[in-house]
Each structure stands twice: as C-alpha cells, then as structure tokens.
Amino acid sequence: SFHSSLAGSLRTTRDLEAYSKIKSPSERSIVSKLVPSLRGGIIGQKGDPSPLQAIKNSANEFQNKANFKRVLVSAGLYFLAGAFVIPAIPRIVNEIVANGKITAASSTIYGLVVSTDAFFTFLTTNFHATMSDTYGRKPFLLVSIAGLGLGFLLTSLASKVWLLILAAAIDGCTSCMYSLAQAYVSDCVGEGPKLSEYLGLFQGLSIGLAFMVGLPLGGVLAAKKGTHYNLFFSAFICGVNFIYTGLFLSESLADSNRKSKTDFKMANPLGAIRILARSGFTLGISLCYCLLWAANTGLQVNFFNYTDKKLSWNTAQSGAGLALMGLMVAVAPKAVVPILGLKRGLVFCLLLFAMGQAAIGFAPATDGGGKWVYLGLVLSAIGSVANPAIVTLLASQASANEKGAIQGSADTIKTATTVVSNPLMAACFGYFISEKAPKGFLGGSFFVGSGIAFLAALIAIGTFNAYDQIKFE
C-alpha cells in the first residue's frame, strides 16, 4: 500500500526527490516497477538520461531553486542592515569630531572611514572568495554577516575616531557577501544565459530591494529615534541573519567541485588581476566591467545633488526615481538575455546605459525635466543587465573549482574602480556646476558617464570579434 501510494504520487519534482532518498534497493525496485517513467517509458527514450539519473537531476534542480531563494533572503538581510546605517554614519562622525556640526574636519574623517572600509575590502575580498573554492561558501557568508554586525556595534559604542576606523577595518576585512553570494548563485544555476538571469534577479531583489526599503526607513528612524538606533537595529538584523544562514542555508559547493588546496598566491588583489588577465577575452571583458562600474558610480554619487541642483527635487523624489530603477533592474534580465543572448545582450545593454546617462544629462531645468530623468533611469536600469552578463561571461572562463576565485577577482576590480571613480566623478560634477564650466552643461558629469559606457560597448565588440571563447550563446 505504501509503495503504491508513493508510486502514484511520483509525478512532481518534489516526489522525485523523495524517491531519490529511498535507500533500500528492494524498495527502489518495487517503486520503479510501479512507475512506467522509471523503467524506461517516458524518461528511458533514446538520448535521455537513465531513470535514476533523471530523478537525481530533478531532485538537484529542486534543491538548487530552494537554495537560491534562501541565499536571496540571507543577502537581502545583509544589505538591508547596511542600508539602514547609511543615513546615520555621517551624523555619528559629526557628533564625535565636531559636536554634531558639519565641518571640513568631520567631512574629512567621514571620507577616511569610508575609504578604510573600501581599502580593506579591496585587500581581502579575493582571499575569502578563493578560500571558498576549498572550504565552501557558507562559512565565509557567516564571516561576512558577523563582521558587519560587529562593525555596527563598535561604531555605536565609539567615542573616538580610532574606534570608527577599527569598525570600518573589521567590516572591510570581512566584507565578501557580494562575491560569495554570486558564487553561491553560480553553484546553484551553473553556466549559460540562465546564470545571467538569476544574477540579475539576485542583484535586483536582494540588493536593489534592500536599499529601496532600508534607505528611506533608515532616514526616518535616525530622525525620530536618533542615529544610534539605526546601528543597534542593523546589528540585530545581522544577528537574526547569522542564525538564519547558519540553520537554513545549505552549502552550495559540492565536494567534487572543491579545490584540494588553496593557492595563496592568487588569494590577493594581484592574484585577482592575474586571474582576469590570463586571456585576452577575460581581460577585455574585465575592462568593460571597470568602465561600466565607473559610469554607474557617477550615477550613484551625483544623482541626488544633480536633481536637487537642476530640478529642485527633494530626497523623496530622487529616492522614488532610484526605486523605479531598482525594480527595473530586477525585471530586465528575464527580458533581455533570453531574447538577445549574452554577447548581443551585453553590447545592447552597454549602449542603452550610455543613452540613459545622456538622457539624464539632457534633462531641461523645467517641469518636463523629470520625464527625461525617468526615461534615463529606465534605460540605465535595462542597461544595468550588462553587469550580470559580464559576471556570467567571466564565470564561463573558470573551472568548476574556481567559481569563487573568479567572482572574488571581479569584486576586487569593482571595489578598486569604486575607490578611484567616486572622488573623480564627484569632482567632475563639481566642475560642471562651477563658474569655470561652459554654460548649459550642468549635466556634464552624466555625459562623461555616457561616454565611458559607450567606450565599454566598443571594447566589448572588439573583444567578441577578436576572441571566440564563449561556450554558449
């Protein structure tokens, strides 16, 4: 009766997973006789996998989908905790340095705190990612969550500048969630255009949604309760996330895909460059990644000041625009990559991003200027699909036991680009709003970003024409 009942229900992925867990050979034999698809009917046609392999594949696919959803939650909580403190950190620095006032000294110290975090992230992110190819992703995801929470607690208790620097250094040294979560997604999904879709969903839902919710709520919480509440609340989120990840997130890296030994020569920033420069193809695609991120940094750094200066938008209006962009980033990968493929999709998206930046820069200082800005944000959001497409192309050039290293290498050059381009793009905006700049070019920094993205598209075209190393289209 039990076997008949089980056989009658073996029609879904979940039921196939249940069958694959039957240990007794005799029970497997009985159930397989009762289910035609298991003895060669539907599954057992020419060219199809064996029945047991088909069941195993279905069970693995079910498990991988569940793991993908769980890592979305884990990464989402991580970035939500980070978003909550963004409005609070500058005020805490002002309190410690200048009794709550905004001064040149407090601004300098704030820049030092942010730079310390970014610098240590640059130094260590490839170390964590490379180590994860040997020891698995989950331990380092837990390290990243714990480091973020500890950094917030230290910042909340800080009364001296050196404690702020120490907290930033701890966060930076453990900050590997972005690259490790993407490596986790790669483990679950595999290679091909499908990976680009899932990486786009990951970035849109876990990162974009977290900042869409966390930034405005963090501002409200800091205004009503004080900045320290943001830090305590974010530390609490990290604690909950640590428990959730430890208990419910499975390890994604199979033992067969692990390296037997870590090559520490590659587990550093120079190693990241060597990994990405080992072929002309990966070097060209990596250069596209740097240029795209530089253009994107200009949007992040200057958007609020630009819309305030030119259109007199308040923070809520500008935030609503970026929220629209975040939603589009989550949806666009499903529409672009399946239709165009990775190569054409990447070039198309880079050109769209360039057009989007130009549209924002061309926005007139009138009531109709908002339409140009929203158009630019939509085009830029669709163009942002180039980001997961590039990561997918880089991942295609790595072996199964190097997925973490290639993700860490990409994150290393992204961090380095951010450190360099943040002040440069901010200075670019400062020039175009100064009296030295030509009149009518208030959006000049966005024209610069448009040109950078267009250059990335040209390099992508040249790379694809020179090298044919893609395993899939």
Short mmCIF file of C-alpha atoms in Angstrom, two decimals:
data_model
loop_
_atom_site.label_atom_id
_atom_site.label_comp_id
_atom_site.label_asym_id
_atom_site.label_seq_id
_atom_site.Cartn_x
_atom_site.Cartn_y
_atom_site.Cartn_z
CA SER A 1 0.00 0.00 0.00
CA PHE A 2 2.82 2.42 0.89
CA HIS A 3 4.69 1.67 -2.33
CA SER A 4 1.57 2.04 -4.46
CA SER A 5 0.74 5.35 -2.82
CA LEU A 6 4.26 6.64 -3.34
CA ALA A 7 4.34 5.43 -6.93
CA GLY A 8 1.05 7.14 -7.68
CA SER A 9 2.37 10.45 -6.48
CA LEU A 10 5.72 10.31 -8.30
CA ARG A 11 4.81 13.00 -10.80
CA THR A 12 6.40 16.14 -9.42
CA THR A 13 9.95 17.24 -8.75
CA ARG A 14 9.38 17.08 -5.01
CA ASP A 15 8.14 13.47 -5.28
CA LEU A 16 11.09 12.52 -7.45
CA GLU A 17 13.34 13.97 -4.78
CA ALA A 18 11.58 11.79 -2.22
CA TYR A 19 12.14 8.71 -4.39
CA SER A 20 15.83 9.52 -4.78
CA LYS A 21 16.19 9.40 -1.00
CA ILE A 22 14.95 5.77 -0.74
CA LYS A 23 17.97 3.82 0.49
CA SER A 24 16.68 0.22 0.26
CA PRO A 25 17.38 -1.40 -3.16
CA SER A 26 14.32 -3.64 -2.75
CA GLU A 27 12.02 -0.66 -2.13
CA ARG A 28 13.54 1.16 -5.12
CA SER A 29 12.87 -1.90 -7.27
CA ILE A 30 9.24 -2.17 -6.18
CA VAL A 31 8.52 1.53 -6.78
CA SER A 32 10.33 1.58 -10.14
CA LYS A 33 8.16 -1.32 -11.36
CA LEU A 34 5.03 0.61 -10.46
CA VAL A 35 6.08 3.82 -12.27
CA PRO A 36 6.45 3.46 -16.07
CA SER A 37 8.67 6.55 -16.36
CA LEU A 38 11.18 4.91 -14.03
CA ARG A 39 11.57 1.69 -16.02
CA GLY A 40 12.16 3.24 -19.43
CA GLY A 41 8.83 4.68 -20.60
CA ILE A 42 8.87 8.49 -20.71
CA ILE A 43 12.39 9.02 -19.40
CA GLY A 44 14.03 5.99 -20.89
CA GLN A 45 13.92 7.05 -24.55
CA LYS A 46 17.00 7.26 -26.74
CA GLY A 47 19.32 10.07 -25.71
CA ASP A 48 17.63 10.57 -22.33
CA PRO A 49 19.42 10.09 -19.01
CA SER A 50 18.95 6.90 -17.06
CA PRO A 51 15.86 6.83 -14.82
CA LEU A 52 17.80 7.19 -11.60
CA GLN A 53 19.95 9.96 -13.08
CA ALA A 54 16.81 11.78 -14.23
CA ILE A 55 15.41 11.54 -10.72
CA LYS A 56 18.68 12.78 -9.25
CA ASN A 57 18.76 15.72 -11.68
CA SER A 58 15.18 16.66 -10.78
CA ALA A 59 15.95 16.47 -7.07
CA ASN A 60 19.07 18.60 -7.52
CA GLU A 61 17.14 21.18 -9.50
CA PHE A 62 14.51 21.38 -6.78
CA GLN A 63 17.19 21.77 -4.09
CA ASN A 64 19.06 24.41 -6.07
CA LYS A 65 15.93 26.50 -6.51
CA ALA A 66 15.30 26.33 -2.78
CA ASN A 67 18.92 27.31 -2.08
CA PHE A 68 18.65 30.26 -4.46
CA LYS A 69 15.63 31.58 -2.58
CA ARG A 70 17.39 31.16 0.76
CA VAL A 71 20.53 33.00 -0.34
CA LEU A 72 18.30 35.82 -1.61
CA VAL A 73 16.97 36.18 1.93
CA SER A 74 20.42 35.97 3.51
CA ALA A 75 21.98 38.53 1.17
CA GLY A 76 18.86 40.71 1.34
CA LEU A 77 19.05 40.93 5.13
CA TYR A 78 22.76 41.70 4.91
CA PHE A 79 22.30 44.61 2.52
CA LEU A 80 19.19 45.80 4.37
CA ALA A 81 21.28 46.11 7.54
CA GLY A 82 23.85 48.09 5.60
CA ALA A 83 21.24 50.38 4.05
CA PHE A 84 19.76 51.27 7.44
CA VAL A 85 23.02 52.81 8.67
CA ILE A 86 23.90 54.85 5.58
CA PRO A 87 21.96 57.93 6.80
CA ALA A 88 23.36 57.51 10.32
CA ILE A 89 27.13 57.14 9.84
CA PRO A 90 27.82 60.74 8.69
CA ARG A 91 25.91 62.11 11.68
CA ILE A 92 27.80 59.89 14.13
CA VAL A 93 31.10 61.07 12.67
CA ASN A 94 29.91 64.69 13.04
CA GLU A 95 28.98 64.05 16.68
CA ILE A 96 32.39 62.59 17.54
CA VAL A 97 34.50 65.06 15.58
CA ALA A 98 32.58 68.36 15.73
CA ASN A 99 29.78 68.00 18.32
CA GLY A 100 27.19 67.35 15.64
CA LYS A 101 28.26 70.09 13.23
CA ILE A 102 29.23 69.57 9.61
CA THR A 103 32.80 70.83 9.30
CA ALA A 104 35.75 70.30 7.00
CA ALA A 105 37.34 68.08 9.67
CA SER A 106 34.24 65.90 10.11
CA SER A 107 33.85 65.54 6.32
CA THR A 108 37.49 64.50 6.03
CA ILE A 109 37.14 61.91 8.81
CA TYR A 110 33.97 60.54 7.20
CA GLY A 111 35.86 60.15 3.92
CA LEU A 112 38.63 58.36 5.81
CA VAL A 113 36.14 55.95 7.41
CA VAL A 114 34.53 55.09 4.07
CA SER A 115 37.92 54.74 2.37
CA THR A 116 39.18 52.43 5.15
CA ASP A 117 36.24 50.10 4.63
CA ALA A 118 36.72 50.07 0.85
CA PHE A 119 40.51 49.62 1.10
CA PHE A 120 40.30 46.54 3.34
CA THR A 121 37.53 45.11 1.17
CA PHE A 122 39.84 45.51 -1.82
CA LEU A 123 42.65 43.73 0.04
CA THR A 124 40.66 40.76 1.35
CA THR A 125 37.63 40.02 -0.83
CA ASN A 126 39.57 37.81 -3.25
CA PHE A 127 41.14 35.97 -0.28
CA HIS A 128 37.71 34.96 1.04
CA ALA A 129 36.40 34.06 -2.41
CA THR A 130 39.46 31.94 -3.27
CA MET A 131 39.32 30.19 0.10
CA SER A 132 35.65 29.39 -0.51
CA ASP A 133 36.65 27.24 -3.50
CA THR A 134 38.31 24.93 -0.98
CA TYR A 135 36.17 25.22 2.15
CA GLY A 136 32.76 26.13 0.72
CA ARG A 137 30.69 29.31 0.51
CA LYS A 138 28.68 29.12 3.71
CA PRO A 139 31.49 29.67 6.26
CA PHE A 140 32.54 32.90 4.58
CA LEU A 141 28.96 34.14 4.23
CA LEU A 142 28.70 33.73 8.00
CA VAL A 143 32.02 35.57 8.49
CA SER A 144 30.73 38.46 6.38
CA ILE A 145 27.48 38.73 8.36
CA ALA A 146 29.30 38.55 11.71
CA GLY A 147 31.86 41.17 10.65
CA LEU A 148 29.15 43.59 9.55
CA GLY A 149 27.26 43.23 12.84
CA LEU A 150 30.43 43.61 14.93
CA GLY A 151 31.37 46.73 12.99
CA PHE A 152 27.99 48.28 13.70
CA LEU A 153 28.24 47.52 17.42
CA LEU A 154 31.70 49.09 17.64
CA THR A 155 30.50 52.16 15.75
CA SER A 156 27.52 52.56 18.09
CA LEU A 157 29.84 52.48 21.10
CA ALA A 158 32.56 54.66 19.58
CA SER A 159 33.58 57.88 21.27
CA LYS A 160 36.93 58.24 19.49
CA VAL A 161 37.87 58.39 15.84
CA TRP A 162 40.16 55.36 16.09
CA LEU A 163 37.20 53.18 17.08
CA LEU A 164 35.36 54.30 13.94
CA ILE A 165 38.41 53.37 11.87
CA LEU A 166 38.68 50.00 13.63
CA ALA A 167 34.99 49.26 12.98
CA ALA A 168 35.40 50.16 9.31
CA ALA A 169 38.50 47.95 9.06
CA ILE A 170 36.67 44.96 10.59
CA ASP A 171 33.76 45.40 8.21
CA GLY A 172 36.12 45.76 5.25
CA CYS A 173 38.20 42.70 6.17
CA THR A 174 35.09 40.51 6.33
CA SER A 175 33.09 42.10 3.52
CA CYS A 176 32.69 39.31 0.97
CA MET A 177 28.91 38.89 0.78
CA TYR A 178 28.60 40.29 -2.75
CA SER A 179 31.13 37.99 -4.42
CA LEU A 180 30.35 34.92 -2.28
CA ALA A 181 26.60 35.20 -2.79
CA GLN A 182 27.15 35.45 -6.55
CA ALA A 183 29.41 32.39 -6.40
CA TYR A 184 26.65 30.64 -4.44
CA VAL A 185 24.17 31.51 -7.20
CA SER A 186 26.63 30.20 -9.80
CA ASP A 187 26.85 26.91 -7.91
CA CYS A 188 23.06 26.61 -7.94
CA VAL A 189 22.41 27.64 -11.55
CA GLY A 190 25.50 26.58 -13.49
CA GLU A 191 26.64 28.32 -16.66
CA GLY A 192 24.93 29.94 -19.63
CA PRO A 193 22.43 32.74 -20.18
CA LYS A 194 20.30 31.36 -17.34
CA LEU A 195 23.03 32.36 -14.90
CA SER A 196 22.83 35.96 -16.11
CA GLU A 197 19.08 35.98 -15.47
CA TYR A 198 19.48 34.65 -11.93
CA LEU A 199 22.37 37.01 -11.12
CA GLY A 200 20.20 39.88 -12.32
CA LEU A 201 17.37 38.70 -10.08
CA PHE A 202 19.80 38.39 -7.19
CA GLN A 203 21.10 41.92 -7.63
CA GLY A 204 17.66 43.42 -8.14
CA LEU A 205 15.82 41.60 -5.35
CA SER A 206 18.44 41.21 -2.64
CA ILE A 207 20.49 44.38 -3.18
CA GLY A 208 18.15 46.77 -5.00
CA LEU A 209 15.11 45.97 -2.85
CA ALA A 210 17.15 46.16 0.36
CA PHE A 211 18.36 49.67 -0.42
CA MET A 212 14.93 50.77 -1.65
CA VAL A 213 13.48 49.82 1.73
CA GLY A 214 16.45 50.46 4.02
CA LEU A 215 17.49 53.95 2.92
CA PRO A 216 14.18 55.76 3.49
CA LEU A 217 13.31 53.82 6.64
CA GLY A 218 16.82 54.40 7.97
CA GLY A 219 16.42 58.13 7.43
CA VAL A 220 13.09 58.17 9.26
CA LEU A 221 14.46 56.09 12.15
CA ALA A 222 17.51 58.33 12.54
CA ALA A 223 15.36 61.47 12.52
CA LYS A 224 12.84 60.21 15.09
CA LYS A 225 14.91 57.98 17.40
CA GLY A 226 18.49 59.08 16.89
CA THR A 227 21.34 57.67 14.84
CA HIS A 228 22.37 55.01 17.37
CA TYR A 229 19.04 53.24 16.96
CA ASN A 230 19.95 52.57 13.32
CA LEU A 231 23.16 50.86 14.37
CA PHE A 232 21.58 48.75 17.09
CA PHE A 233 18.73 47.74 14.78
CA SER A 234 21.15 46.83 11.98
CA ALA A 235 23.27 44.80 14.41
CA PHE A 236 20.08 42.98 15.47
CA ILE A 237 19.29 42.22 11.81
CA CYS A 238 22.81 40.81 11.43
CA GLY A 239 22.26 38.58 14.47
CA VAL A 240 18.99 37.24 13.07
CA ASN A 241 20.62 36.74 9.68
CA PHE A 242 23.57 34.86 11.21
CA ILE A 243 21.20 32.41 12.89
CA TYR A 244 19.05 32.06 9.75
CA THR A 245 22.04 31.47 7.47
CA GLY A 246 23.63 29.04 9.89
CA LEU A 247 20.48 26.96 10.32
CA PHE A 248 18.70 27.09 6.97
CA LEU A 249 21.23 27.83 4.22
CA SER A 250 22.77 24.69 2.75
CA GLU A 251 26.29 24.56 1.38
CA SER A 252 26.15 25.06 -2.38
CA LEU A 253 29.62 23.88 -3.41
CA ALA A 254 29.75 20.12 -3.99
CA ASP A 255 32.76 18.22 -2.70
CA SER A 256 33.62 17.17 -6.25
CA ASN A 257 33.95 20.82 -7.28
CA ARG A 258 36.26 21.89 -4.45
CA LYS A 259 39.96 22.55 -4.71
CA SER A 260 42.10 20.23 -2.66
CA LYS A 261 44.43 23.07 -1.72
CA THR A 262 44.21 26.88 -1.75
CA ASP A 263 46.74 28.74 -3.87
CA PHE A 264 47.52 31.71 -1.63
CA LYS A 265 49.49 33.39 -4.40
CA MET A 266 46.16 34.00 -6.12
CA ALA A 267 44.21 34.94 -2.95
CA ASN A 268 45.05 38.66 -3.08
CA PRO A 269 44.49 41.69 -5.32
CA LEU A 270 47.48 40.85 -7.55
CA GLY A 271 46.17 37.32 -7.86
CA ALA A 272 42.81 38.73 -8.93
CA ILE A 273 44.48 40.69 -11.71
CA ARG A 274 46.41 37.60 -12.82
CA ILE A 275 43.19 35.56 -12.95
CA LEU A 276 41.37 38.15 -15.05
CA ALA A 277 44.35 38.83 -17.32
CA ARG A 278 45.19 35.23 -18.16
CA SER A 279 43.47 35.54 -21.55
CA GLY A 280 42.66 38.39 -23.88
CA PHE A 281 38.97 37.57 -23.58
CA THR A 282 38.76 37.84 -19.79
CA LEU A 283 40.97 40.95 -19.86
CA GLY A 284 38.68 42.68 -22.36
CA ILE A 285 35.51 41.75 -20.50
CA SER A 286 37.08 42.83 -17.19
CA LEU A 287 37.91 46.22 -18.69
CA CYS A 288 34.25 46.55 -19.74
CA TYR A 289 33.28 45.77 -16.14
CA CYS A 290 35.55 48.51 -14.78
CA LEU A 291 34.22 51.10 -17.24
CA LEU A 292 30.59 50.16 -16.61
CA TRP A 293 31.12 50.42 -12.86
CA ALA A 294 32.85 53.79 -13.23
CA ALA A 295 29.86 55.13 -15.16
CA ASN A 296 27.47 53.62 -12.61
CA THR A 297 29.45 55.20 -9.77
CA GLY A 298 28.88 58.60 -11.34
CA LEU A 299 25.13 57.98 -11.23
CA GLN A 300 25.22 56.90 -7.58
CA VAL A 301 27.45 59.74 -6.39
CA ASN A 302 25.89 62.66 -8.27
CA PHE A 303 22.22 61.83 -8.80
CA PHE A 304 20.81 63.40 -5.61
CA ASN A 305 22.87 66.57 -5.93
CA TYR A 306 22.14 66.85 -9.65
CA THR A 307 18.36 66.52 -9.36
CA ASP A 308 18.39 68.93 -6.42
CA LYS A 309 20.50 71.49 -8.27
CA LYS A 310 18.76 71.30 -11.64
CA LEU A 311 15.18 70.24 -10.87
CA SER A 312 14.86 71.20 -7.17
CA TRP A 313 13.88 67.65 -6.29
CA ASN A 314 13.85 66.64 -2.63
CA THR A 315 15.27 63.40 -1.28
CA ALA A 316 11.92 61.61 -1.53
CA GLN A 317 11.54 62.46 -5.24
CA SER A 318 15.08 61.38 -6.07
CA GLY A 319 14.65 58.23 -3.98
CA ALA A 320 11.46 57.35 -5.86
CA GLY A 321 13.38 57.57 -9.13
CA LEU A 322 16.07 55.22 -7.88
CA ALA A 323 13.36 52.89 -6.53
CA LEU A 324 11.91 52.68 -10.06
CA MET A 325 15.37 51.85 -11.35
CA GLY A 326 15.76 49.12 -8.72
CA LEU A 327 12.51 47.48 -9.80
CA MET A 328 13.53 47.58 -13.45
CA VAL A 329 16.90 46.02 -12.63
CA ALA A 330 15.07 43.06 -11.07
CA VAL A 331 12.77 42.54 -14.07
CA ALA A 332 15.01 43.33 -17.05
CA PRO A 333 17.31 40.23 -17.06
CA LYS A 334 14.35 37.97 -17.81
CA ALA A 335 13.51 40.06 -20.87
CA VAL A 336 16.88 40.91 -22.42
CA VAL A 337 19.23 37.92 -22.20
CA PRO A 338 16.79 35.18 -23.37
CA ILE A 339 15.99 37.22 -26.49
CA LEU A 340 19.41 38.57 -27.49
CA GLY A 341 21.85 36.13 -25.92
CA LEU A 342 24.85 37.12 -23.83
CA LYS A 343 27.09 38.70 -26.48
CA ARG A 344 24.50 40.82 -28.26
CA GLY A 345 22.72 41.44 -24.96
CA LEU A 346 25.88 42.83 -23.36
CA VAL A 347 26.60 45.27 -26.19
CA PHE A 348 22.95 46.29 -26.38
CA CYS A 349 22.78 46.95 -22.63
CA LEU A 350 26.01 48.97 -22.57
CA LEU A 351 24.66 51.18 -25.35
CA LEU A 352 21.33 51.55 -23.50
CA PHE A 353 23.18 52.55 -20.34
CA ALA A 354 25.08 55.20 -22.32
CA MET A 355 21.80 56.51 -23.75
CA GLY A 356 20.24 56.57 -20.29
CA GLN A 357 23.06 58.64 -18.82
CA ALA A 358 22.84 61.06 -21.75
CA ALA A 359 19.07 61.42 -21.27
CA ILE A 360 19.57 62.35 -17.60
CA GLY A 361 22.22 64.90 -18.58
CA PHE A 362 19.96 66.44 -21.27
CA ALA A 363 17.03 66.90 -18.83
CA PRO A 364 15.87 70.55 -19.06
CA ALA A 365 15.51 72.61 -15.90
CA THR A 366 11.74 72.81 -16.37
CA ASP A 367 8.69 70.81 -15.34
CA GLY A 368 9.34 68.45 -18.24
CA GLY A 369 12.84 67.67 -16.98
CA GLY A 370 11.53 64.93 -14.71
CA LYS A 371 10.33 62.92 -17.72
CA TRP A 372 13.84 62.95 -19.16
CA VAL A 373 15.28 61.80 -15.85
CA TYR A 374 12.79 58.94 -15.53
CA LEU A 375 13.46 57.92 -19.13
CA GLY A 376 17.17 57.94 -18.40
CA LEU A 377 16.70 55.83 -15.27
CA VAL A 378 14.62 53.24 -17.13
CA LEU A 379 17.20 52.99 -19.93
CA SER A 380 20.01 52.81 -17.37
CA ALA A 381 18.17 50.09 -15.43
CA ILE A 382 17.80 47.92 -18.52
CA GLY A 383 21.40 48.72 -19.40
CA SER A 384 22.46 47.50 -15.95
CA VAL A 385 21.75 43.96 -17.15
CA ALA A 386 25.27 44.29 -18.58
CA ASN A 387 26.55 43.79 -15.03
CA PRO A 388 25.30 40.18 -14.51
CA ALA A 389 26.04 39.44 -18.17
CA ILE A 390 29.70 40.35 -17.66
CA VAL A 391 29.93 38.28 -14.47
CA THR A 392 28.37 35.33 -16.34
CA LEU A 393 30.89 35.62 -19.18
CA LEU A 394 33.77 35.72 -16.70
CA ALA A 395 32.36 32.72 -14.82
CA SER A 396 32.21 30.78 -18.09
CA GLN A 397 36.00 31.00 -18.33
CA ALA A 398 36.57 29.44 -14.89
CA SER A 399 36.62 25.77 -13.99
CA ALA A 400 34.11 24.35 -11.53
CA ASN A 401 36.59 24.73 -8.64
CA GLU A 402 37.42 28.37 -9.48
CA LYS A 403 33.96 29.96 -9.41
CA GLY A 404 34.67 31.69 -6.11
CA ALA A 405 38.05 32.98 -7.26
CA ILE A 406 36.65 34.48 -10.47
CA GLN A 407 33.79 36.16 -8.56
CA GLY A 408 36.23 37.48 -5.97
CA SER A 409 38.50 38.79 -8.70
CA ALA A 410 35.62 40.63 -10.35
CA ASP A 411 34.59 42.09 -6.99
CA THR A 412 38.18 43.19 -6.35
CA ILE A 413 38.41 45.26 -9.53
CA LYS A 414 34.91 46.61 -8.89
CA THR A 415 35.97 47.81 -5.45
CA ALA A 416 39.16 49.33 -6.83
CA THR A 417 37.17 51.11 -9.52
CA THR A 418 34.77 52.46 -6.90
CA VAL A 419 37.60 53.82 -4.74
CA VAL A 420 39.12 55.65 -7.72
CA SER A 421 35.99 56.78 -9.56
CA ASN A 422 33.98 58.04 -6.55
CA PRO A 423 36.09 61.18 -6.00
CA LEU A 424 36.76 61.64 -9.72
CA MET A 425 33.09 61.59 -10.72
CA ALA A 426 32.19 63.83 -7.77
CA ALA A 427 34.90 66.28 -8.86
CA CYS A 428 33.55 66.08 -12.42
CA PHE A 429 30.11 67.12 -11.19
CA GLY A 430 31.68 69.90 -9.14
CA TYR A 431 33.42 71.27 -12.22
CA PHE A 432 30.28 71.35 -14.37
CA ILE A 433 28.31 73.28 -11.74
CA SER A 434 31.13 75.78 -11.23
CA GLU A 435 31.58 79.09 -13.00
CA LYS A 436 34.52 77.67 -14.95
CA ALA A 437 32.30 75.22 -16.85
CA PRO A 438 30.55 76.08 -20.14
CA LYS A 439 27.00 77.32 -19.67
CA GLY A 440 24.23 74.80 -20.25
CA PHE A 441 26.33 71.78 -19.23
CA LEU A 442 25.01 71.25 -15.72
CA GLY A 443 24.57 67.56 -16.58
CA GLY A 444 28.12 67.28 -17.90
CA SER A 445 29.10 64.53 -15.45
CA PHE A 446 26.35 62.32 -16.91
CA PHE A 447 27.66 62.97 -20.42
CA VAL A 448 31.04 61.77 -19.17
CA GLY A 449 29.36 58.64 -17.77
CA SER A 450 27.61 58.13 -21.11
CA GLY A 451 30.92 58.32 -22.94
CA ILE A 452 32.51 55.81 -20.55
CA ALA A 453 29.66 53.32 -21.10
CA PHE A 454 29.89 53.81 -24.88
CA LEU A 455 33.62 53.07 -24.72
CA ALA A 456 32.82 49.88 -22.79
CA ALA A 457 30.46 48.84 -25.61
CA LEU A 458 33.19 49.39 -28.21
CA ILE A 459 35.65 47.30 -26.16
CA ALA A 460 33.05 44.53 -25.83
CA ILE A 461 32.53 44.48 -29.60
CA GLY A 462 36.28 44.37 -30.18
CA THR A 463 36.73 41.57 -27.63
CA PHE A 464 34.00 39.43 -29.17
CA ASN A 465 35.43 39.94 -32.65
CA ALA A 466 38.96 39.06 -31.55
CA TYR A 467 38.15 36.09 -29.32
CA ASP A 468 35.62 33.31 -29.69
CA GLN A 469 35.82 31.64 -26.30
CA ILE A 470 32.19 31.56 -25.21
CA LYS A 471 30.90 28.07 -24.57
CA PHE A 472 27.32 29.13 -25.18
CA GLU A 473 25.28 31.79 -26.92
#
